[in-house]
PDB file of C-alpha atoms in Angstrom:
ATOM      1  CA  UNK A   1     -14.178 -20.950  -9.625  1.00 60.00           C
ATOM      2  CA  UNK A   2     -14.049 -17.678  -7.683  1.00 80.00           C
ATOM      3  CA  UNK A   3     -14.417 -14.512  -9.624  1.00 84.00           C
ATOM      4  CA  UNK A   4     -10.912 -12.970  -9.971  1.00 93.00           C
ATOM      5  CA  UNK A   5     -10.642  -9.991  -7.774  1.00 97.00           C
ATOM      6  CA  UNK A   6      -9.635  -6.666  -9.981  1.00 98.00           C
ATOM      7  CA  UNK A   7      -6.599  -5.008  -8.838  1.00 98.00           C
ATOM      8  CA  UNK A   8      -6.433  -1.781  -8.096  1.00 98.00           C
ATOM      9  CA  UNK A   9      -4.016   1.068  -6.858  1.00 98.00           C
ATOM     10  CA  UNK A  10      -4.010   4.543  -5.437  1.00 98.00           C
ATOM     11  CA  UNK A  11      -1.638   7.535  -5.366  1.00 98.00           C
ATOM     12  CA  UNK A  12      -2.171  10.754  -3.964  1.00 97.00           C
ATOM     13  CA  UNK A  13       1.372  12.696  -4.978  1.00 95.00           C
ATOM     14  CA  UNK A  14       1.084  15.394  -2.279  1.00 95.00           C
ATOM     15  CA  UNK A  15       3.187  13.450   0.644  1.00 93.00           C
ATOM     16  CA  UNK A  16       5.220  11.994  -1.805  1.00 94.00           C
ATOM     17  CA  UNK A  17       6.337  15.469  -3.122  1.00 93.00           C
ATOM     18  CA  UNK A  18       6.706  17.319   0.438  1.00 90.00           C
ATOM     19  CA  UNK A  19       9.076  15.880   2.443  1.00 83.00           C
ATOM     20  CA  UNK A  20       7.515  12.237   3.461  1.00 84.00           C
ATOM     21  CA  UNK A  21       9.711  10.171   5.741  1.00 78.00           C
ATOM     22  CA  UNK A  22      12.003  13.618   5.523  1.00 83.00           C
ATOM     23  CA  UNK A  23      12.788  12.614   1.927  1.00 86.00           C
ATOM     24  CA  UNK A  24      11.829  15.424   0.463  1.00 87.00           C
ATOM     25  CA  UNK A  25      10.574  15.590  -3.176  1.00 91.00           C
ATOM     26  CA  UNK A  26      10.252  12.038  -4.601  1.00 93.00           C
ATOM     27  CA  UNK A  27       7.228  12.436  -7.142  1.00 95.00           C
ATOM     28  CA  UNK A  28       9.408  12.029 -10.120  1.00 96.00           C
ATOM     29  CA  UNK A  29      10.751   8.291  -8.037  1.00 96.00           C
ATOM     30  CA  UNK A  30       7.281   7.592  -7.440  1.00 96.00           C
ATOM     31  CA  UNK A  31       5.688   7.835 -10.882  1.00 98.00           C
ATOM     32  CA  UNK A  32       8.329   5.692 -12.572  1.00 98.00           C
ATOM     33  CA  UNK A  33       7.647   2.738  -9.730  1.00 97.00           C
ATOM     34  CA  UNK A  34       3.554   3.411 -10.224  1.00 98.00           C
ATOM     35  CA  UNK A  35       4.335   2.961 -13.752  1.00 98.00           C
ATOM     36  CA  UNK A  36       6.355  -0.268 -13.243  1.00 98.00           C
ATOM     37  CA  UNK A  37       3.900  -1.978 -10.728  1.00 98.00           C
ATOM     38  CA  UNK A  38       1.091  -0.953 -13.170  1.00 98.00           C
ATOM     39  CA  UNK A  39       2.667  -2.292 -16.269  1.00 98.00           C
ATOM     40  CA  UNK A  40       3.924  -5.859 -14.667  1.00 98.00           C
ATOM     41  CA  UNK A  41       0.290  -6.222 -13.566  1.00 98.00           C
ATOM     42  CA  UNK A  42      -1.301  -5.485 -17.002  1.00 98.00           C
ATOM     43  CA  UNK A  43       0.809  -8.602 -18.209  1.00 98.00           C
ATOM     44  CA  UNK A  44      -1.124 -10.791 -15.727  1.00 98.00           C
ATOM     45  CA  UNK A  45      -5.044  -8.952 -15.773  1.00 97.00           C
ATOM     46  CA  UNK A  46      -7.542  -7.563 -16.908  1.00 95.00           C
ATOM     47  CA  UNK A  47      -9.496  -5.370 -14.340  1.00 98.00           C
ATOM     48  CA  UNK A  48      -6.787  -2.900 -12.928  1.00 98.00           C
ATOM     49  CA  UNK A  49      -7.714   0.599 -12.059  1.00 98.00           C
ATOM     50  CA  UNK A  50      -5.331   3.414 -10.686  1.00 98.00           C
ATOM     51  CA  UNK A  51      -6.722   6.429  -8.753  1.00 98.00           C
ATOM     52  CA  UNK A  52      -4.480   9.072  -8.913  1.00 98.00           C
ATOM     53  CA  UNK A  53      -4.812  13.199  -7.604  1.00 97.00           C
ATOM     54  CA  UNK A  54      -4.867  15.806 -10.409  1.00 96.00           C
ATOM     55  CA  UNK A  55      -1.189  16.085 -10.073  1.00 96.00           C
ATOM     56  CA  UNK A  56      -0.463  12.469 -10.560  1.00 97.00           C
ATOM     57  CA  UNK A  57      -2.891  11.528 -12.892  1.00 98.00           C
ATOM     58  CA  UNK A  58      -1.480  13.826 -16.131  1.00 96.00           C
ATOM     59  CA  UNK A  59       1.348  11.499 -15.979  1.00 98.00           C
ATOM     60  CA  UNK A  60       0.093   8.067 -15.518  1.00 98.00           C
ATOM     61  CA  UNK A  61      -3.364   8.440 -17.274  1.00 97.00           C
ATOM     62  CA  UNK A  62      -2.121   7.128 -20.750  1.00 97.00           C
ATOM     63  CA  UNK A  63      -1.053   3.906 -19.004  1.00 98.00           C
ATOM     64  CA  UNK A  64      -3.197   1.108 -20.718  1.00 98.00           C
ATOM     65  CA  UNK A  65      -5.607   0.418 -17.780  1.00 98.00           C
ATOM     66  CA  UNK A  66      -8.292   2.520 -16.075  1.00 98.00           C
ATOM     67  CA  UNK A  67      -7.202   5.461 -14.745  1.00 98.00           C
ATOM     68  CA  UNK A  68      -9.731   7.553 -12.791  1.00 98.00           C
ATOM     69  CA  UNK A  69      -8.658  10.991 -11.224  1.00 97.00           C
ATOM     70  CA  UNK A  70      -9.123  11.660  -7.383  1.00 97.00           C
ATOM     71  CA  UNK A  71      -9.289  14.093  -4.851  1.00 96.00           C
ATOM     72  CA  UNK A  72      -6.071  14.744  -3.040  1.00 96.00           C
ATOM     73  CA  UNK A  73      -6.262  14.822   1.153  1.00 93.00           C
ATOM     74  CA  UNK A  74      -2.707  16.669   0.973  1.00 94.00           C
ATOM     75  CA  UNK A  75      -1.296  14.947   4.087  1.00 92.00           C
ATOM     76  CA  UNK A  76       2.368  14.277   4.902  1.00 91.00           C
ATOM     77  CA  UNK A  77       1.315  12.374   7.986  1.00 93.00           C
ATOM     78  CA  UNK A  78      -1.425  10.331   6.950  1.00 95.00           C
ATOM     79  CA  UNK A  79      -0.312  10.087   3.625  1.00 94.00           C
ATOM     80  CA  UNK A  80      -2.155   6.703   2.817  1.00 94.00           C
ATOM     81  CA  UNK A  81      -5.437   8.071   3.346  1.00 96.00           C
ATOM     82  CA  UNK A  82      -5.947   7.511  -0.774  1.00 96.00           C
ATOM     83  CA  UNK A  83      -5.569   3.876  -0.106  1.00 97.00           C
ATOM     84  CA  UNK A  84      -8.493   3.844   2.413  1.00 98.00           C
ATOM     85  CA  UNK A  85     -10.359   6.575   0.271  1.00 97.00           C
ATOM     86  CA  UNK A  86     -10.546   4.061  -2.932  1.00 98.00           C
ATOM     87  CA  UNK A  87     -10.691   0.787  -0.626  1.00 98.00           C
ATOM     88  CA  UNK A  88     -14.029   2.147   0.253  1.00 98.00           C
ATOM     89  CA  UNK A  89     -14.914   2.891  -3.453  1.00 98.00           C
ATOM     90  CA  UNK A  90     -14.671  -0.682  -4.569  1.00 98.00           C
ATOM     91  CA  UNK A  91     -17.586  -2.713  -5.315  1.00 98.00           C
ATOM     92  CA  UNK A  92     -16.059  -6.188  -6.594  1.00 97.00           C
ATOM     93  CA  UNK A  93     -13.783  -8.403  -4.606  1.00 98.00           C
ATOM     94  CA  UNK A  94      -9.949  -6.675  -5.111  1.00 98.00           C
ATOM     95  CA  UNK A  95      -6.779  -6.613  -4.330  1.00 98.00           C
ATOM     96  CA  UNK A  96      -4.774  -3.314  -3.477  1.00 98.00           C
ATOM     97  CA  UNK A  97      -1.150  -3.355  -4.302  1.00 98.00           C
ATOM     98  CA  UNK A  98       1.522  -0.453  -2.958  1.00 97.00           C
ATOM     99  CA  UNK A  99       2.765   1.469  -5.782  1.00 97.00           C
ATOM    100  CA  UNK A 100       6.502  -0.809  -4.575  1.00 97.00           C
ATOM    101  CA  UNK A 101       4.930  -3.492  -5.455  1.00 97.00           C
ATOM    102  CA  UNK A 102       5.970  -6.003  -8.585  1.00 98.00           C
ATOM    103  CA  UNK A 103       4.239  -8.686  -9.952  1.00 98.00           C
ATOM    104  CA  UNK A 104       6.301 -10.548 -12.580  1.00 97.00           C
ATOM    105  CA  UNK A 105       4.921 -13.728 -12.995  1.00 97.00           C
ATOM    106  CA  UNK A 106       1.143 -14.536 -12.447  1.00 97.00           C
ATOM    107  CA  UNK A 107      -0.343 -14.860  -9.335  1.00 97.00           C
ATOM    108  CA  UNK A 108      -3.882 -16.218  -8.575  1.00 95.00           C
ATOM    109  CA  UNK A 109      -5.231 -14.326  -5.684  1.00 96.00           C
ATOM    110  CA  UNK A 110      -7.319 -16.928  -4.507  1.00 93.00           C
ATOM    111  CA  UNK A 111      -8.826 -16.220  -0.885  1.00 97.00           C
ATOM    112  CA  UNK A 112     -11.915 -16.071   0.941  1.00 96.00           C
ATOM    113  CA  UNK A 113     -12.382 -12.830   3.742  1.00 98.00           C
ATOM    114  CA  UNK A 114      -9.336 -10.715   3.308  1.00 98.00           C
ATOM    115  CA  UNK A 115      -6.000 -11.022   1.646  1.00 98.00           C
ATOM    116  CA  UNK A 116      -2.602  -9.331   3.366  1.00 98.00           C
ATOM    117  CA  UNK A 117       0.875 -10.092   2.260  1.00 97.00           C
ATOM    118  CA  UNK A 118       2.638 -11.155   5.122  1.00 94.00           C
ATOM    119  CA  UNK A 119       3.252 -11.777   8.603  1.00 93.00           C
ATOM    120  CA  UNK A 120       5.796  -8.798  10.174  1.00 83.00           C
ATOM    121  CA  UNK A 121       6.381 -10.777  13.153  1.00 72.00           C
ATOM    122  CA  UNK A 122      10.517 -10.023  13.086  1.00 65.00           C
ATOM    123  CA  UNK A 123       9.886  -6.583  12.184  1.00 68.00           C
ATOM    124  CA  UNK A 124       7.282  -5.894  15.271  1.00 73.00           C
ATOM    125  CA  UNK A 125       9.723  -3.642  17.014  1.00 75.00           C
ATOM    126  CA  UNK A 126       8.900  -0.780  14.942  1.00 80.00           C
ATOM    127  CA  UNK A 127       5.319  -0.890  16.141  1.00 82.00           C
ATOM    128  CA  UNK A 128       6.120  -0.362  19.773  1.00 85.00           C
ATOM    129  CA  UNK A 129       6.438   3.655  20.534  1.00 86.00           C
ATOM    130  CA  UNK A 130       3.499   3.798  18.102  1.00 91.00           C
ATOM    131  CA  UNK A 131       1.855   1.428  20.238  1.00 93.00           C
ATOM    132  CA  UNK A 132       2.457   3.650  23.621  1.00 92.00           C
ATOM    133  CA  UNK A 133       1.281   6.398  22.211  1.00 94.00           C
ATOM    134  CA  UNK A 134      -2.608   4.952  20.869  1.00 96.00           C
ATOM    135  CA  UNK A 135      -2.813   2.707  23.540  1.00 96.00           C
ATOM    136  CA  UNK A 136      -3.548   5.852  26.046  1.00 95.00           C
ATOM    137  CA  UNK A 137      -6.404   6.373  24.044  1.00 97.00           C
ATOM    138  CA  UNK A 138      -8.185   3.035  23.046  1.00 97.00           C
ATOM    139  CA  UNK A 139     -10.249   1.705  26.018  1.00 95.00           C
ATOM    140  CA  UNK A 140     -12.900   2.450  24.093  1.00 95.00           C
ATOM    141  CA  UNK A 141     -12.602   0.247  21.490  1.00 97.00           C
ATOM    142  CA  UNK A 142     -13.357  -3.522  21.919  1.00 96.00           C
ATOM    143  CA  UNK A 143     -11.219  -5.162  19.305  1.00 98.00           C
ATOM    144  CA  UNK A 144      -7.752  -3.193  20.409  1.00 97.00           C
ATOM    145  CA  UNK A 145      -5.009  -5.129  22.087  1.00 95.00           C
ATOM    146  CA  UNK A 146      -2.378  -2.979  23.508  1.00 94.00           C
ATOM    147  CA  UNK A 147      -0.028  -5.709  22.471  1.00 89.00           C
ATOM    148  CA  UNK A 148      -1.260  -8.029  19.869  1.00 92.00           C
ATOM    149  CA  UNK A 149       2.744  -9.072  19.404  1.00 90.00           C
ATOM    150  CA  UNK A 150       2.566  -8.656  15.236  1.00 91.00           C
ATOM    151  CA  UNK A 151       0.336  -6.666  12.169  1.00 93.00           C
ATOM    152  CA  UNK A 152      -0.189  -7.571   8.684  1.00 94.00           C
ATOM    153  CA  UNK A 153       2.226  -5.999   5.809  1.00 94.00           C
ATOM    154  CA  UNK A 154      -0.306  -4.633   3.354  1.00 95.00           C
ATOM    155  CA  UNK A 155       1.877  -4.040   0.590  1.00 95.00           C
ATOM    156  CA  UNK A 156      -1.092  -6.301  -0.721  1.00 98.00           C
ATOM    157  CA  UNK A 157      -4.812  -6.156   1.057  1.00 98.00           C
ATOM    158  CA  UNK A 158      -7.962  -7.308  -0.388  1.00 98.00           C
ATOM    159  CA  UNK A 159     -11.206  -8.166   0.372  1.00 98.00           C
ATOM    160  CA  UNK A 160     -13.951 -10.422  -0.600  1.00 98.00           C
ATOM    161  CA  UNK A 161     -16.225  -9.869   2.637  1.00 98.00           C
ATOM    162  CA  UNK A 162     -17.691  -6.813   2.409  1.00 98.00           C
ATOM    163  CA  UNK A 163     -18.765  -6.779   5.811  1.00 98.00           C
ATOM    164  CA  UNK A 164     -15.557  -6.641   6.973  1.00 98.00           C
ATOM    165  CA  UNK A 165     -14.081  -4.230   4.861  1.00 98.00           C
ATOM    166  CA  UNK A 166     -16.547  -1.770   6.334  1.00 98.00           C
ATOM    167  CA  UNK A 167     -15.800  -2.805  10.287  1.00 98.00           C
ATOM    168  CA  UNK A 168     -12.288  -2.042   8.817  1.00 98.00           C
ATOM    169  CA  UNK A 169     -12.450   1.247   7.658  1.00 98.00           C
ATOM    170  CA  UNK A 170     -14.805   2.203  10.570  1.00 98.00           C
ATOM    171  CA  UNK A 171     -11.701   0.728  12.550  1.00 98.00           C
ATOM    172  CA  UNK A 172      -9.778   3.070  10.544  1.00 98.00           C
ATOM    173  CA  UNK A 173     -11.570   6.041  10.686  1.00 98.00           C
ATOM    174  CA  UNK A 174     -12.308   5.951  14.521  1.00 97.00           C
ATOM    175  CA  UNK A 175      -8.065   5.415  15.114  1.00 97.00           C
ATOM    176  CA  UNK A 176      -7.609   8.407  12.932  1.00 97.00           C
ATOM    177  CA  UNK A 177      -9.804  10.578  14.745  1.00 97.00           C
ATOM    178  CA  UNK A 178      -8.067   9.669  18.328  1.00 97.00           C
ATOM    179  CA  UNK A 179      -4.385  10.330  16.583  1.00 96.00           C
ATOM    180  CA  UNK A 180      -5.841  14.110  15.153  1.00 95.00           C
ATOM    181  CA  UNK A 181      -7.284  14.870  18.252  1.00 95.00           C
ATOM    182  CA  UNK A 182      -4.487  13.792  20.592  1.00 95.00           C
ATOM    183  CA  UNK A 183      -1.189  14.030  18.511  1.00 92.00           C
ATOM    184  CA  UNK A 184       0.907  16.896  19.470  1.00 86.00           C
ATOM    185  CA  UNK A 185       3.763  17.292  17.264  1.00 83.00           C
ATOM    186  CA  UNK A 186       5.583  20.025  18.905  1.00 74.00           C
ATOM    187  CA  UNK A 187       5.745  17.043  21.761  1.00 74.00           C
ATOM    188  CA  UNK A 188       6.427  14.262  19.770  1.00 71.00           C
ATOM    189  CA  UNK A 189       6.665  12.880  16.199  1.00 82.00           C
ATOM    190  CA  UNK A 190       4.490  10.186  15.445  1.00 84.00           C
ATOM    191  CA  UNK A 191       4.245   8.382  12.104  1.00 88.00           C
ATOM    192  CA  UNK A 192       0.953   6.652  12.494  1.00 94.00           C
ATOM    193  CA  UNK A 193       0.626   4.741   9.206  1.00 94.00           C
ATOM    194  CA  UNK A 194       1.736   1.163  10.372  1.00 92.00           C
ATOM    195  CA  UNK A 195      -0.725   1.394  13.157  1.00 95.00           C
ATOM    196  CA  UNK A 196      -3.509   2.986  11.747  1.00 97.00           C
ATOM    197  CA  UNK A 197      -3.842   0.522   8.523  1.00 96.00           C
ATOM    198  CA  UNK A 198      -1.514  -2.686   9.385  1.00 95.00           C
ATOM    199  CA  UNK A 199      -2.129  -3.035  13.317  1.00 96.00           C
ATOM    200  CA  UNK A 200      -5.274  -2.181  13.483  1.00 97.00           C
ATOM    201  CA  UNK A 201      -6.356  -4.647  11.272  1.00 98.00           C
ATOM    202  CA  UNK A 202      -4.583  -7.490  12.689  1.00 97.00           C
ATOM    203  CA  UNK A 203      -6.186  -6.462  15.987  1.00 97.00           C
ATOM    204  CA  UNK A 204      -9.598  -6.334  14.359  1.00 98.00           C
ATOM    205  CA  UNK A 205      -8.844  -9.730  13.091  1.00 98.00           C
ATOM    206  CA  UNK A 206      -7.518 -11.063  15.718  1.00 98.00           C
ATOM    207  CA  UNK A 207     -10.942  -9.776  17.995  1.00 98.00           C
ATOM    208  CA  UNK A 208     -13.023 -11.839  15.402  1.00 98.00           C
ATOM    209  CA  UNK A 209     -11.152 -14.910  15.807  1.00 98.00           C
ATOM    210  CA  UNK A 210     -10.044 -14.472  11.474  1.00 98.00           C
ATOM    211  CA  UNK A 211      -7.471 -15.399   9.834  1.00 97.00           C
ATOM    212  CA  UNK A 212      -6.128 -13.673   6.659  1.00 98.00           C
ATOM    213  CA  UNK A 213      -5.067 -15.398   3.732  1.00 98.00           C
ATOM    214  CA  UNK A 214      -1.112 -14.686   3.593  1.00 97.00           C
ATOM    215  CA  UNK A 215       0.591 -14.241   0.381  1.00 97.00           C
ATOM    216  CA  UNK A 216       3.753 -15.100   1.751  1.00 96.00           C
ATOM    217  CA  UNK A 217       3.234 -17.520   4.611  1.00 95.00           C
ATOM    218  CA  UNK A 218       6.567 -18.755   5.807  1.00 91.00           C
ATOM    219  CA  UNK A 219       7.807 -18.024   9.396  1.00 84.00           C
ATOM    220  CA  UNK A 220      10.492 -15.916   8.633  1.00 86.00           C
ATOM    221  CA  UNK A 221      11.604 -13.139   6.494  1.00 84.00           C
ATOM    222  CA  UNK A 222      14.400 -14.767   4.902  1.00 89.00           C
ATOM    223  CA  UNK A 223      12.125 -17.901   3.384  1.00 93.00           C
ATOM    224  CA  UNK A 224       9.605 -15.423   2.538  1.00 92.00           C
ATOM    225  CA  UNK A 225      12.328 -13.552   0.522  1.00 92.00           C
ATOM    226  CA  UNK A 226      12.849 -16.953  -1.061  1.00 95.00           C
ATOM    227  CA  UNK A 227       9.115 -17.672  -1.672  1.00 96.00           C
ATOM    228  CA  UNK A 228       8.557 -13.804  -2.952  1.00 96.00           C
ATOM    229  CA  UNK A 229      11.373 -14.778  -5.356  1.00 96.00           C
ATOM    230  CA  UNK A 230       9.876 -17.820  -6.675  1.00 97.00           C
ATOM    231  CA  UNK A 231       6.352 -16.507  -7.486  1.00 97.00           C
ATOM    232  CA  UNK A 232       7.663 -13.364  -8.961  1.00 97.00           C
ATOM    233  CA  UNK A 233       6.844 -10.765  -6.036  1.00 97.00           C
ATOM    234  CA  UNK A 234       8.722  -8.026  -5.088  1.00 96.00           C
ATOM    235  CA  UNK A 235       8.337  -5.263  -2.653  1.00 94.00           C
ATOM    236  CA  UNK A 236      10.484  -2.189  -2.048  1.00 91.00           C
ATOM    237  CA  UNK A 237       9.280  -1.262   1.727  1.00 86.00           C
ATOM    238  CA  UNK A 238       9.772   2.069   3.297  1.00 79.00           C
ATOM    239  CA  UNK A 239      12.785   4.412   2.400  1.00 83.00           C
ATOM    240  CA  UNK A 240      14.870   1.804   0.666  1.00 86.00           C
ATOM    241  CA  UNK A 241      12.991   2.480  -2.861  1.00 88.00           C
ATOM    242  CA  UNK A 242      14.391   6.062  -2.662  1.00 87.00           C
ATOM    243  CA  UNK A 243      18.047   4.531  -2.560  1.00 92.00           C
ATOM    244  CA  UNK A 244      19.918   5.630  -5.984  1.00 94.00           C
ATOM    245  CA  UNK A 245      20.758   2.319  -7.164  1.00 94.00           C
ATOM    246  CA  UNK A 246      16.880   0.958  -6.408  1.00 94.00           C
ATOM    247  CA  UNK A 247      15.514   4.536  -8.376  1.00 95.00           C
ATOM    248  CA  UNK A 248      17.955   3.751 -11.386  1.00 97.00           C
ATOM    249  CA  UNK A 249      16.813   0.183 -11.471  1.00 97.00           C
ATOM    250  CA  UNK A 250      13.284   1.077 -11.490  1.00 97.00           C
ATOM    251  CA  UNK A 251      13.573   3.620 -14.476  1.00 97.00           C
ATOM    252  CA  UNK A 252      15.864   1.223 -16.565  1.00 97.00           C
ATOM    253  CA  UNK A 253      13.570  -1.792 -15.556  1.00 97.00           C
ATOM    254  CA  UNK A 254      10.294   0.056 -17.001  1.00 98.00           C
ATOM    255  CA  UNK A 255      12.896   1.473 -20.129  1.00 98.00           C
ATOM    256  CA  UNK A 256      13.987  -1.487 -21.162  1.00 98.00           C
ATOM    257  CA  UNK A 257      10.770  -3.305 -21.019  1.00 98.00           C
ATOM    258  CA  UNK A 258       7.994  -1.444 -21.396  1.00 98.00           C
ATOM    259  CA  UNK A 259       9.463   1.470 -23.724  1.00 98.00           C
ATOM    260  CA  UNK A 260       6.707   2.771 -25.500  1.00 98.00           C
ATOM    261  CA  UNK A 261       5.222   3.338 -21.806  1.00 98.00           C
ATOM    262  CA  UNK A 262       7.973   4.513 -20.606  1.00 98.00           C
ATOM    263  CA  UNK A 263       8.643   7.405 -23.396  1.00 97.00           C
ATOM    264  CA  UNK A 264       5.330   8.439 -22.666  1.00 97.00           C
ATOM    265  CA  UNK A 265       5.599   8.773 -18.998  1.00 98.00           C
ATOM    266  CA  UNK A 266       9.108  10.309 -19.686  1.00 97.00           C
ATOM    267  CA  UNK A 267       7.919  13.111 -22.205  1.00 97.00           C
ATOM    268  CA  UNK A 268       4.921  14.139 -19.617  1.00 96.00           C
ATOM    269  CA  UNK A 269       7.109  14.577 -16.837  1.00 96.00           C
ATOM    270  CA  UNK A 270       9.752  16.500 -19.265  1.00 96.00           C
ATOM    271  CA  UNK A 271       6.981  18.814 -20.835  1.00 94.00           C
ATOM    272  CA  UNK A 272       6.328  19.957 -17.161  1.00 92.00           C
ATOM    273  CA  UNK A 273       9.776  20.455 -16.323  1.00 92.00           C
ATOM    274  CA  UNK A 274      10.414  17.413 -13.962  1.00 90.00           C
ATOM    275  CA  UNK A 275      13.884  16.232 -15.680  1.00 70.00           C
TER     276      UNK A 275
END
């Protein structure tokens, strides 16, 4: 049997608490859903580390998992650069999971290159002005396709070939240096995220002829919504996890079953004032 990869997590609270997505402060929102996705997991494993910034980690590091502080890259724009940061920490095959992310049954991440969640085929429309704007600037790289026609949803992404978890982050890293040294926001807002992490590495796939292991494989969104449901997964993309009824879910979700946990989160955010 394949060794079990260890799951880890990152959080860097700086976008979070100024004004991501034009949300403006949702650190309080975002430590009781870290806590939640952390505490469903430690019911299923073992080896689960969180990296968190100094402002992040006084609240989260009495969780009952590994919790290792980090440096913060205080970035609204590329505000999952922590995510790539600790990808290319990790030694042992893992699994990443958003901090939206809920696990509550077991599931065996069995998989043999690289691990995504799903397929965003239907929501591909969201890529395109991104699209227009990098693909001005790409000639020079040999895996880009100025239309690939999908990416990969990495609410989960994990990696057991090492070798391709570096090409990816050198992917990464060169796409992030085009975007800083072309974007012009006084011209034009980009939010770069999707592209920079979820279709660049379907395009870097797609150049080596791989194919991902999907978590949720069906065609569409609505049967993956159905299989998510039946193994227990859950994930609360983009703004919706900042809608009240989602945030008062969240907090009564980790209350009622995790309370110990969820008094001590609760008193650490209350001793500094964050009610």
């Amino acid at each position: 049997m394949r060794e079990e990869p260890r799951i880890i997590y990152s959080l860097d609270a700086f976008p979070v608490s100024n004004n991501r997505w034009n949300q403006g402060n949702k650190f309080k929102e975002t430590i009781y859903s870290t806590a939640l996705s952390i505490l469903y997991s430690h019911l299923w494993y073992q080896d689960i580390e969180l990296y968190a910034d100094d402002t992040a980690y006084k609240f989260l590091y009495m969780l009952p998992i590994r919790v290792t502080e980090i440096s913060s890259n205080k970035d609204t724009v590329i505000w999952m650069k922590s995510k790539i940061d600790v990808i290319e920490k990790q030694t042992k095959p893992f699994v990443h999971l958003d901090n939206d992310v809920f696990i509550k049954k077991k599931i065996n991440f069995d998989f043999e290159k690289v691990i995504v969640e799903q397929n965003d085929y239907e929501l591909y429309g969201m890529y395109q002005y991104r699209l227009d704007f990098f693909n001005q600037y790409t000639q020079n790289l040999d895996y880009w396709k100025p239309d690939l026609g999908y990416a990969y949803n990495c609410g989960v992404l994990g990696f057991r070939d090492f070798k391709l978890r570096d090409q990816f982050l050198k992917a990464f890293y060169d796409l992030e240096e085009i975007f800083i040294k072309n974007h012009n926001p006084k011209i034009a807002k980009v939010e770069p995220c999707i592209v920079l992490e979820q279709y660049n590495l379907a395009a870097l796939l797609h150049h080596h002829n791989i194919k991902p292991t999907l978590l949720l494989w069906k065609k569409n969104l609505f049967e993956n919504f159905q299989l998510a449901d039946r193994i227990g997964y859950s994930h609360i993309v983009g703004q919706k996890k900042y809608r009240m009824d989602i945030v008062e879910e969240i907090e009564n979700r980790l209350f009622k079953l995790f309370p110990y946990w969820y008094k001590e989160v609760k008193n650490a955010l209350e001793k500094e004032g964050i009610a």
